[in-house]
PDB file of C-alpha atoms in Angstrom:
ATOM      1  CA  MET A   1      -5.697  -0.481  12.619  1.00 69.00           C
ATOM      2  CA  GLY A   2      -6.199   3.299  12.708  1.00 77.00           C
ATOM      3  CA  ASP A   3      -2.703   3.825  11.296  1.00 89.00           C
ATOM      4  CA  LEU A   4      -3.610   1.601   8.380  1.00 93.00           C
ATOM      5  CA  PHE A   5      -6.705   3.598   7.468  1.00 94.00           C
ATOM      6  CA  ARG A   6      -4.828   6.884   7.909  1.00 94.00           C
ATOM      7  CA  ALA A   7      -2.075   5.612   5.600  1.00 96.00           C
ATOM      8  CA  LEU A   8      -4.572   4.552   2.940  1.00 95.00           C
ATOM      9  CA  ALA A   9      -6.580   7.792   3.144  1.00 96.00           C
ATOM     10  CA  ASP A  10      -4.013   9.856   1.255  1.00 96.00           C
ATOM     11  CA  PRO A  11      -3.996   9.722  -2.585  1.00 96.00           C
ATOM     12  CA  THR A  12      -0.206  10.154  -2.778  1.00 96.00           C
ATOM     13  CA  ARG A  13       0.338   7.187  -0.477  1.00 97.00           C
ATOM     14  CA  ARG A  14      -2.103   5.093  -2.505  1.00 97.00           C
ATOM     15  CA  ALA A  15      -0.158   6.035  -5.650  1.00 97.00           C
ATOM     16  CA  ILE A  16       3.079   4.964  -3.945  1.00 97.00           C
ATOM     17  CA  LEU A  17       1.491   1.598  -3.131  1.00 97.00           C
ATOM     18  CA  ASP A  18       0.297   1.293  -6.743  1.00 97.00           C
ATOM     19  CA  GLU A  19       3.846   1.898  -7.934  1.00 97.00           C
ATOM     20  CA  LEU A  20       5.199  -0.751  -5.576  1.00 97.00           C
ATOM     21  CA  VAL A  21       2.600  -3.222  -6.858  1.00 97.00           C
ATOM     22  CA  ASP A  22       3.743  -2.408 -10.387  1.00 96.00           C
ATOM     23  CA  ARG A  23       7.452  -2.678  -9.510  1.00 97.00           C
ATOM     24  CA  ASP A  24       8.454  -3.710  -5.997  1.00 97.00           C
ATOM     25  CA  GLY A  25      11.789  -2.769  -4.415  1.00 97.00           C
ATOM     26  CA  GLN A  26      12.198   0.832  -5.556  1.00 97.00           C
ATOM     27  CA  THR A  27      14.395   3.537  -4.094  1.00 97.00           C
ATOM     28  CA  LEU A  28      13.131   6.962  -3.025  1.00 97.00           C
ATOM     29  CA  PHE A  29      14.516   8.478  -6.239  1.00 96.00           C
ATOM     30  CA  GLU A  30      12.736   5.898  -8.402  1.00 97.00           C
ATOM     31  CA  LEU A  31       9.443   6.412  -6.585  1.00 97.00           C
ATOM     32  CA  CYS A  32       9.679  10.204  -6.892  1.00 96.00           C
ATOM     33  CA  THR A  33      10.365   9.904 -10.621  1.00 96.00           C
ATOM     34  CA  ARG A  34       7.445   7.546 -11.207  1.00 96.00           C
ATOM     35  CA  LEU A  35       5.060   9.717  -9.145  1.00 96.00           C
ATOM     36  CA  VAL A  36       5.892  12.712 -11.341  1.00 95.00           C
ATOM     37  CA  THR A  37       5.827  10.947 -14.700  1.00 94.00           C
ATOM     38  CA  LYS A  38       2.875   8.589 -14.201  1.00 94.00           C
ATOM     39  CA  HIS A  39       0.679  10.468 -11.720  1.00 92.00           C
ATOM     40  CA  GLY A  40       1.651  14.111 -12.130  1.00 93.00           C
ATOM     41  CA  PHE A  41       2.495  14.545  -8.432  1.00 91.00           C
ATOM     42  CA  GLY A  42       5.104  17.212  -7.861  1.00 87.00           C
ATOM     43  CA  SER A  43       5.985  16.211  -4.304  1.00 90.00           C
ATOM     44  CA  SER A  44       9.476  16.871  -3.011  1.00 94.00           C
ATOM     45  CA  ARG A  45      11.753  13.995  -2.027  1.00 95.00           C
ATOM     46  CA  GLN A  46      11.264  15.006   1.600  1.00 97.00           C
ATOM     47  CA  ALA A  47       7.464  14.847   1.259  1.00 97.00           C
ATOM     48  CA  VAL A  48       7.621  11.417  -0.418  1.00 97.00           C
ATOM     49  CA  SER A  49       9.999  10.268   2.310  1.00 97.00           C
ATOM     50  CA  GLN A  50       7.447  11.323   4.935  1.00 97.00           C
ATOM     51  CA  HIS A  51       4.708   9.437   3.077  1.00 97.00           C
ATOM     52  CA  LEU A  52       6.948   6.358   3.036  1.00 98.00           C
ATOM     53  CA  ALA A  53       7.445   6.679   6.795  1.00 97.00           C
ATOM     54  CA  VAL A  54       3.666   6.710   7.362  1.00 97.00           C
ATOM     55  CA  LEU A  55       3.284   3.616   5.168  1.00 97.00           C
ATOM     56  CA  GLU A  56       6.075   1.873   7.046  1.00 97.00           C
ATOM     57  CA  GLU A  57       4.517   2.728  10.436  1.00 96.00           C
ATOM     58  CA  ALA A  58       1.230   1.232   9.203  1.00 96.00           C
ATOM     59  CA  GLY A  59       3.076  -1.957   8.246  1.00 96.00           C
ATOM     60  CA  LEU A  60       2.380  -1.582   4.533  1.00 97.00           C
ATOM     61  CA  LEU A  61       6.032  -1.144   3.674  1.00 96.00           C
ATOM     62  CA  ARG A  62       9.275  -2.934   4.458  1.00 97.00           C
ATOM     63  CA  THR A  63      12.695  -1.564   3.677  1.00 97.00           C
ATOM     64  CA  ARG A  64      16.120  -3.044   3.104  1.00 97.00           C
ATOM     65  CA  ARG A  65      19.469  -1.337   2.718  1.00 97.00           C
ATOM     66  CA  GLU A  66      22.169  -2.169   0.229  1.00 97.00           C
ATOM     67  CA  GLY A  67      25.092   0.165   0.669  1.00 96.00           C
ATOM     68  CA  ARG A  68      23.761   3.689   0.484  1.00 95.00           C
ATOM     69  CA  TYR A  69      20.511   2.631  -1.194  1.00 96.00           C
ATOM     70  CA  LYS A  70      17.256   1.944   0.627  1.00 97.00           C
ATOM     71  CA  PHE A  71      14.753  -0.245  -1.199  1.00 98.00           C
ATOM     72  CA  HIS A  72      11.037  -0.140  -0.419  1.00 98.00           C
ATOM     73  CA  HIS A  73       8.856  -3.259  -0.604  1.00 98.00           C
ATOM     74  CA  LEU A  74       5.088  -3.588  -0.350  1.00 97.00           C
ATOM     75  CA  ASP A  75       3.757  -5.699   2.524  1.00 97.00           C
ATOM     76  CA  THR A  76       0.050  -6.515   2.205  1.00 94.00           C
ATOM     77  CA  THR A  77      -0.178  -8.384   5.523  1.00 93.00           C
ATOM     78  CA  PRO A  78      -2.088  -5.542   7.273  1.00 93.00           C
ATOM     79  CA  LEU A  79      -4.674  -5.563   4.488  1.00 91.00           C
ATOM     80  CA  ARG A  80      -5.405  -9.198   5.275  1.00 90.00           C
ATOM     81  CA  THR A  81      -6.426  -8.197   8.805  1.00 87.00           C
ATOM     82  CA  ILE A  82      -9.115  -5.963   7.305  1.00 85.00           C
ATOM     83  CA  ALA A  83     -10.352  -8.749   5.052  1.00 85.00           C
ATOM     84  CA  ASP A  84     -10.384 -11.157   7.985  1.00 87.00           C
ATOM     85  CA  ARG A  85     -12.318  -8.729  10.149  1.00 86.00           C
ATOM     86  CA  TRP A  86     -14.863  -7.807   7.487  1.00 86.00           C
ATOM     87  CA  PRO A  87     -14.945 -10.624   4.952  1.00 84.00           C
ATOM     88  CA  ILE A  88     -16.637 -10.152   1.615  1.00 82.00           C
ATOM     89  CA  PRO A  89     -19.821 -12.215   1.534  1.00 83.00           C
ATOM     90  CA  THR A  90     -19.837 -15.122  -0.870  1.00 81.00           C
ATOM     91  CA  PRO A  91     -23.012 -16.798  -2.103  1.00 79.00           C
ATOM     92  CA  ASP A  92     -22.608 -19.609   0.422  1.00 74.00           C
ATOM     93  CA  ARG A  93     -21.978 -17.161   3.338  1.00 62.00           C
ATOM     94  CA  ASP A  94     -24.289 -14.254   2.430  1.00 56.00           C
ATOM     95  CA  PRO A  95     -26.907 -13.924   5.214  1.00 60.00           C
ATOM     96  CA  ASP A  96     -29.141 -11.694   3.031  1.00 62.00           C
ATOM     97  CA  ARG A  97     -29.363 -14.249   0.261  1.00 59.00           C
ATOM     98  CA  GLU A  98     -32.641 -16.131   0.140  1.00 59.00           C
ATOM     99  CA  GLU A  99     -32.366 -19.871  -0.082  1.00 55.00           C
ATOM    100  CA  GLU A 100     -33.779 -21.311  -3.274  1.00 55.00           C
ATOM    101  CA  ALA A 101     -36.523 -23.857  -2.841  1.00 52.00           C
ATOM    102  CA  PRO A 102     -35.592 -27.362  -4.061  1.00 52.00           C
TER     103      PRO A 102
END
């Protein structure tokens, strides 16, 4: 789980994930272009490629090849492990919530 938190700690990697939420299945070139135009990041293709590798190691990214192109897809499965470990309290599960008297 440490890899997951390390991957999410970087703003460039979070922007990459945002772009994949917006449009899944992008190539490195497409991601680089969108990072520059929408977020103002001037990272090199090599730097973005390294960020993608960290995201893939953390399980947040899957890739597929078609010919010479490599497409990147978001995988939110690791995020579910965080939610399962530390669930968000709901009114019926919140231990701090006082029961109302009938």
